[in-house]
mmCIF file of C-alpha atoms in Angstrom:
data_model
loop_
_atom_site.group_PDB
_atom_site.id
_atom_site.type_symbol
_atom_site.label_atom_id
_atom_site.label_comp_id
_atom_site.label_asym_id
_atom_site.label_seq_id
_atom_site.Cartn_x
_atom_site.Cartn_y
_atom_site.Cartn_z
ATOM 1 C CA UNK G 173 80.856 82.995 86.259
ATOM 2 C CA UNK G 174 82.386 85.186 83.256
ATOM 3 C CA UNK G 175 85.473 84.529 82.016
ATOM 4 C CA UNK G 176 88.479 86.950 81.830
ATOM 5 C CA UNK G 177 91.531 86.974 80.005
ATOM 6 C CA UNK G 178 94.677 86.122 81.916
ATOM 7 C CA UNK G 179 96.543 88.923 80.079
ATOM 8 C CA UNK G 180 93.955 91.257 81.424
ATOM 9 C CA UNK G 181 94.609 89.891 84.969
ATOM 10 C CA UNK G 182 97.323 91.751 85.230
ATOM 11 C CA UNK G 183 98.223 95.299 86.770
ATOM 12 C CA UNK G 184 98.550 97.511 83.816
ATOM 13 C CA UNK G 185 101.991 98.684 83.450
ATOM 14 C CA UNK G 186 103.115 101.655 80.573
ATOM 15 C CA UNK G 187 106.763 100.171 81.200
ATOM 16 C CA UNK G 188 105.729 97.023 79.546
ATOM 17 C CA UNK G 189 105.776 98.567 76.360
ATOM 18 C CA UNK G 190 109.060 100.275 76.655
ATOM 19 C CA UNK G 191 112.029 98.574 74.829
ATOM 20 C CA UNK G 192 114.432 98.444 77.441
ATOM 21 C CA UNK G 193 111.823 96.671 79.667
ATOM 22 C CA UNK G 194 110.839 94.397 76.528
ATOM 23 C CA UNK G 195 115.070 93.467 75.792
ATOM 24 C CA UNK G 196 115.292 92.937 79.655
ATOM 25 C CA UNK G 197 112.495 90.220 79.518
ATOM 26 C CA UNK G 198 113.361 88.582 76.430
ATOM 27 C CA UNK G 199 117.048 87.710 77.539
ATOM 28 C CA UNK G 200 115.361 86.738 80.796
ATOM 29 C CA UNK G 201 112.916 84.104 78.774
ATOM 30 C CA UNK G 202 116.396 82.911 77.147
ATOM 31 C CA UNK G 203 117.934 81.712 80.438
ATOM 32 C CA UNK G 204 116.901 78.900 82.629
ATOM 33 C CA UNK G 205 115.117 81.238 84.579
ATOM 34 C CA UNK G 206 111.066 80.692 85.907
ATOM 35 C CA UNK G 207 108.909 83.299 85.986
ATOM 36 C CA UNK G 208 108.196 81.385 89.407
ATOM 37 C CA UNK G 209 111.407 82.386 90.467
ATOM 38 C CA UNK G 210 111.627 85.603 89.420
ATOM 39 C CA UNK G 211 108.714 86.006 91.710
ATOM 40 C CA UNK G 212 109.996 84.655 95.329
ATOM 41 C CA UNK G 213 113.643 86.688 94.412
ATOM 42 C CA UNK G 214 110.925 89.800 95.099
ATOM 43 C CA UNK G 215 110.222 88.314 98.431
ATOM 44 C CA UNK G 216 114.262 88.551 99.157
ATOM 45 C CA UNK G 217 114.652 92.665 97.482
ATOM 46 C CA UNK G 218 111.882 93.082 100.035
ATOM 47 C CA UNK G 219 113.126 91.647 102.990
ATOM 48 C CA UNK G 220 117.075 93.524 102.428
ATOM 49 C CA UNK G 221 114.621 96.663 101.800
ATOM 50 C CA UNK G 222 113.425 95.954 105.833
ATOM 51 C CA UNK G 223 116.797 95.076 106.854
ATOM 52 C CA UNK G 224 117.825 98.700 105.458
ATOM 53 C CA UNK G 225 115.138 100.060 107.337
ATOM 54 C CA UNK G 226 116.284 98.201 110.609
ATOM 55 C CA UNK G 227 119.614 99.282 110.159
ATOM 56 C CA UNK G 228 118.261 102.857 109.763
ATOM 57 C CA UNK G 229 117.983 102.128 113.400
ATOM 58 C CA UNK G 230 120.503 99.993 114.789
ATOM 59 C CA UNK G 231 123.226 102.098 112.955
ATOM 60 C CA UNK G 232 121.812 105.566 113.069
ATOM 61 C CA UNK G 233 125.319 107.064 112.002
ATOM 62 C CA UNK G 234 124.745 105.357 108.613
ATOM 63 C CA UNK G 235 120.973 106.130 108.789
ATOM 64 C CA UNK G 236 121.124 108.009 105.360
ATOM 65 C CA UNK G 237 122.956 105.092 103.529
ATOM 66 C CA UNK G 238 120.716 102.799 104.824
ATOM 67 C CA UNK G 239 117.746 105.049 104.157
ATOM 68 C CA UNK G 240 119.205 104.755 100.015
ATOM 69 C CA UNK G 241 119.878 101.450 100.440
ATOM 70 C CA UNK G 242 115.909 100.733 101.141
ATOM 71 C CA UNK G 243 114.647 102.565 98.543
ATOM 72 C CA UNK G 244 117.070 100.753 96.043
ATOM 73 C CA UNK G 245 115.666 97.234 97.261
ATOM 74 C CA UNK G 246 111.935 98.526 96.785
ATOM 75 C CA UNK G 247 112.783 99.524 93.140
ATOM 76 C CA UNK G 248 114.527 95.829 92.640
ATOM 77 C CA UNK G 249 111.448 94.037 94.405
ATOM 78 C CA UNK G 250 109.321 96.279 91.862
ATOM 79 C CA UNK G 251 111.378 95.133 89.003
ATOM 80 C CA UNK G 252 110.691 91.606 90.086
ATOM 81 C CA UNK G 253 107.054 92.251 89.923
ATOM 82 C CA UNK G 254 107.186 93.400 86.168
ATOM 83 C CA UNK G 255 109.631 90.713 84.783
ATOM 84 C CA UNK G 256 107.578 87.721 86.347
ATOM 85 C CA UNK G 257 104.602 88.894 83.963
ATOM 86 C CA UNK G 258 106.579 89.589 81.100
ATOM 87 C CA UNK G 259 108.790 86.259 81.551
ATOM 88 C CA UNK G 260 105.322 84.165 81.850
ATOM 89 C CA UNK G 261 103.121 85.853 79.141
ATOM 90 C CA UNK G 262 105.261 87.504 76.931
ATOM 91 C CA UNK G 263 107.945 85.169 77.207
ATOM 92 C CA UNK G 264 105.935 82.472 77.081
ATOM 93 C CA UNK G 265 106.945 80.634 80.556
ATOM 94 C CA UNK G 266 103.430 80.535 82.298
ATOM 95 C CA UNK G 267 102.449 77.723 84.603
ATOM 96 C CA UNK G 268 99.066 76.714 85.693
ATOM 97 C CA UNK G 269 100.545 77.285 89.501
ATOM 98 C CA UNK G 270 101.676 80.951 88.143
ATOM 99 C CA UNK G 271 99.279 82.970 89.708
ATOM 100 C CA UNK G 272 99.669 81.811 93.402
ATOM 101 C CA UNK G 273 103.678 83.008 92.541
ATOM 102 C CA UNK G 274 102.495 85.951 91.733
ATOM 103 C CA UNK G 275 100.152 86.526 94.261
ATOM 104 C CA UNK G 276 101.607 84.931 97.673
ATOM 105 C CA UNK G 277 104.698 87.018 97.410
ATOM 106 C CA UNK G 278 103.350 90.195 97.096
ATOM 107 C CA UNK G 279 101.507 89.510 100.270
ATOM 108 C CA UNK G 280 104.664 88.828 101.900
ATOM 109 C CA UNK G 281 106.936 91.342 100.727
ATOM 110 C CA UNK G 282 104.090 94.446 101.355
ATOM 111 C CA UNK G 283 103.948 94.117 105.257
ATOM 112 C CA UNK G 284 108.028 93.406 105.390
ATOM 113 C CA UNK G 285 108.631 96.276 103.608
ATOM 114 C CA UNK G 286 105.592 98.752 105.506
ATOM 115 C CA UNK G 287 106.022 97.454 108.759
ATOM 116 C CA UNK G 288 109.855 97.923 108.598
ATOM 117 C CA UNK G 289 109.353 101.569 107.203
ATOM 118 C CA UNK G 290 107.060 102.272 110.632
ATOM 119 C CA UNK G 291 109.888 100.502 112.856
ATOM 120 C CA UNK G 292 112.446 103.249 111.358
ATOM 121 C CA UNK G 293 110.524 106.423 112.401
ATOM 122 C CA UNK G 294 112.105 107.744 115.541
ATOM 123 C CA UNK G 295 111.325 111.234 115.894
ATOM 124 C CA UNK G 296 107.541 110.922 116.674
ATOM 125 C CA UNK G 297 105.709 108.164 118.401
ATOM 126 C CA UNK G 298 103.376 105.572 117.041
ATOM 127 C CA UNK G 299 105.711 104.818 113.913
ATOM 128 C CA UNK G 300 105.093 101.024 114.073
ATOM 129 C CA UNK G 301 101.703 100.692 115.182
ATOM 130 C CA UNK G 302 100.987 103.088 111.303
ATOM 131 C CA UNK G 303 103.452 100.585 110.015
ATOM 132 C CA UNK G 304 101.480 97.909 111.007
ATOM 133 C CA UNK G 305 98.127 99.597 110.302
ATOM 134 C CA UNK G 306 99.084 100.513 106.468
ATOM 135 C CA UNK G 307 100.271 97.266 106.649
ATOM 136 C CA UNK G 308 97.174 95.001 107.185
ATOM 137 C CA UNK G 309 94.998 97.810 104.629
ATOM 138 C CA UNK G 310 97.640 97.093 101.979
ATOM 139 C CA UNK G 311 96.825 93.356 102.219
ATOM 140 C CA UNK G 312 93.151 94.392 102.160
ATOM 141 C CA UNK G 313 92.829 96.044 99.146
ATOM 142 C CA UNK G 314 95.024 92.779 97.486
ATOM 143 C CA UNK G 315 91.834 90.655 99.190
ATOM 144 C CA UNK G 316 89.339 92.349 97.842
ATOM 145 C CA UNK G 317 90.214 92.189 94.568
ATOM 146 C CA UNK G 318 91.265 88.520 94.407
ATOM 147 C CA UNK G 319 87.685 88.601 96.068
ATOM 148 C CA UNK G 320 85.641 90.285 93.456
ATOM 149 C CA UNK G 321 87.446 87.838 90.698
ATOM 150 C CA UNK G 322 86.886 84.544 92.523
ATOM 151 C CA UNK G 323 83.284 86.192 92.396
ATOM 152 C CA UNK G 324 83.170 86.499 88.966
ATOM 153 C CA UNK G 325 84.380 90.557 88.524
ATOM 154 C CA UNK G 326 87.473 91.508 87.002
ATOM 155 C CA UNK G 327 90.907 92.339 88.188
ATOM 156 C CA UNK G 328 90.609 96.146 90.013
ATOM 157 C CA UNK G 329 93.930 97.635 90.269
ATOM 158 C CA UNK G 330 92.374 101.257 90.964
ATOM 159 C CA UNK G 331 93.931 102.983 93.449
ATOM 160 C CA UNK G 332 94.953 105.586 94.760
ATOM 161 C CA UNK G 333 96.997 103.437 97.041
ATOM 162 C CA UNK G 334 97.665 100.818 94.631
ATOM 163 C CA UNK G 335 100.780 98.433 95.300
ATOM 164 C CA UNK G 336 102.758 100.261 92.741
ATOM 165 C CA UNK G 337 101.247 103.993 94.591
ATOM 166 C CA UNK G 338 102.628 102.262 97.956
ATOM 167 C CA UNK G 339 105.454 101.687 96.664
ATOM 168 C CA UNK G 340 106.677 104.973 95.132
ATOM 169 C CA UNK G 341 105.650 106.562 98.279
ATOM 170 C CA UNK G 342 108.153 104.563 100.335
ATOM 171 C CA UNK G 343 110.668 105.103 97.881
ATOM 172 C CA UNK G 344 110.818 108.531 97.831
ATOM 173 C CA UNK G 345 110.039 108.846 101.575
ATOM 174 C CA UNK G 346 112.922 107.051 102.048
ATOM 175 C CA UNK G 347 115.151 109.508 100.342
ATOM 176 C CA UNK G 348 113.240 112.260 101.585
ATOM 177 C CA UNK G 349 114.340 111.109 105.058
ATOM 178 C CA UNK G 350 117.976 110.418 103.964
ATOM 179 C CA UNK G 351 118.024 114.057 102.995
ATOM 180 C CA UNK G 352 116.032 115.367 106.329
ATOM 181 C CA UNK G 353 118.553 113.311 108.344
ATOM 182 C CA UNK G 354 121.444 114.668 106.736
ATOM 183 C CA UNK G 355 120.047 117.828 107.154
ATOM 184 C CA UNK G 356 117.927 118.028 110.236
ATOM 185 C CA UNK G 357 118.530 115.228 112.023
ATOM 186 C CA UNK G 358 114.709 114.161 111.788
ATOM 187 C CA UNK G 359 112.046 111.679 110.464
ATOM 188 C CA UNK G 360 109.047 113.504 109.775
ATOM 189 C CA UNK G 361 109.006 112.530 105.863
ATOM 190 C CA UNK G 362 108.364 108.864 106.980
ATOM 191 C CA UNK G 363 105.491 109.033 109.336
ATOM 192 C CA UNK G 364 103.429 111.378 107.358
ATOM 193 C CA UNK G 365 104.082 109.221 104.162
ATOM 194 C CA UNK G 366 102.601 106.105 106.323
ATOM 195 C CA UNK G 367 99.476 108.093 107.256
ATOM 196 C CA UNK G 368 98.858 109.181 103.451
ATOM 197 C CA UNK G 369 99.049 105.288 103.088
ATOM 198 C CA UNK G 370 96.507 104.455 105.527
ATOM 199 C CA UNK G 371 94.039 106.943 104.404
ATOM 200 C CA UNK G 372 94.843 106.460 100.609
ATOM 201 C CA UNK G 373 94.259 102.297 101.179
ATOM 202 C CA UNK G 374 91.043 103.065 103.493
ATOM 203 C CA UNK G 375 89.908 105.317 100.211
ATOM 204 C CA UNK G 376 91.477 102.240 97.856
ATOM 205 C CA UNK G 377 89.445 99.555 99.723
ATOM 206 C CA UNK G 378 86.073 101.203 99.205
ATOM 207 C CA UNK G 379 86.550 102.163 95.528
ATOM 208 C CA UNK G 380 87.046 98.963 95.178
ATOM 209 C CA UNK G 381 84.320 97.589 96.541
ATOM 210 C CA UNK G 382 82.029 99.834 95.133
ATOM 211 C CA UNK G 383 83.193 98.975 92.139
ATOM 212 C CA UNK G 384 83.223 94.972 92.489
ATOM 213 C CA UNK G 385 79.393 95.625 93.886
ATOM 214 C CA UNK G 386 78.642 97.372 91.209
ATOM 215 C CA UNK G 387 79.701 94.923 88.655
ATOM 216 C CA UNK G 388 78.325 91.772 90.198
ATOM 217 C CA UNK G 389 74.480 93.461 90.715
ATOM 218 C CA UNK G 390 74.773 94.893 87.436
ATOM 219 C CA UNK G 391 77.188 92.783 84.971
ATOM 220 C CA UNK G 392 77.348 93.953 81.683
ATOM 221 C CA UNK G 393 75.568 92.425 78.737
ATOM 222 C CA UNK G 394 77.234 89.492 77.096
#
């Protein structure tokens, strides 16, 4: 089985490079912090992201603040997922048990996040059940990669419907709705951004697959 760099392992991020992200990690790798738990405090961002979706719901006069509010705790869950990395490697904090922190979270904090985002569509049907759908494709395209490398491939973080793709598309579907409920009193922002994730992951999942079969029938020379 080849070999591959653990720096290379990781999603490939131009914000790594910029200062402010570089100053942030630094006085991070100061404090008595883990990039361990860096990693689980993305779990919690996610989960108040869901309960801002819920709330969406259960307090539909605040709908647009709680709309904000979920977009806010995406952004803070991504910000998790780009100080672990720098904390461990460039701060020089990793652990041999770093990668299942880095891994097992994700994994939890996609479908709270997704699912949550279907439960607070209410002006057309079938809002969950695409919640639920992008969902289970997001955690796909995470298991086919971690496939392909226990196989002996690298790390694929092609999208288009990478985690950080998903993501942004909740984000600013989030304040699209905000502004559509303010405005119009609908959701129609939200359900169409879950369907662009389904198909984008479905597309995701076989470049990725293709690509990992590819590799492992015809590695590259040594």
């Amino acid at each position: 089985m080849q070999s591959h760099d653990p720096q290379d392992a990781r999603r490939p991020l131009k914000v790594r490079s910029n200062p402010l992200s570089k100053n942030i990690a630094i006085w991070l790798s100061r404090k008595s912090i883990t990039p361990n738990q860096i990693s689980i405090m993305s779990i919690v961002f996610a989960a108040l992201s869901a309960f801002g979706f819920v709330m969406s719901v259960l307090q539909i006069e605040y709908r647009v603040l709680w709309m904000i509010i979920a977009a806010l705790f995406i952004q803070m869950r991504l910000l998790c997922n780009l100080f672990d990395g720098m904390v461990a490697i460039e701060g020089g904090k990793s652990t041999a048990s770093g990668e299942l922190f880095n891994d097992i979270p994700d994994r939890i904090s996609d479908p709270l996040i997704i699912i949550a985002a279907g439960y607070s569509v209410l002006s057309l049907d079938l809002g969950l059940e695409l919640g639920g759908l992008a969902a289970m494709l997001a955690i796909l395209t995470a298991y086919v990669r971690t496939l392909a490398v226990s196989m002996g491939a690298p790390s694929n973080f092609t999208g288009p419907m990478a985690k950080q793709h998903r993501m942004a598309l909740l984000t600013v579907s989030s304040i699209a709705v905000a502004i559509e409920h303010y405005i119009w009193q609908h959701d129609y922002v939200m359900w169409a951004a879950l369907l662009i994730m389904i198909l984008g992951c479905i597309w995701t999942l076989f470049r990725r697959t293709r690509m990992a079969y590819q590799y492992l029938e015809h590695p590259p020379e040594l």
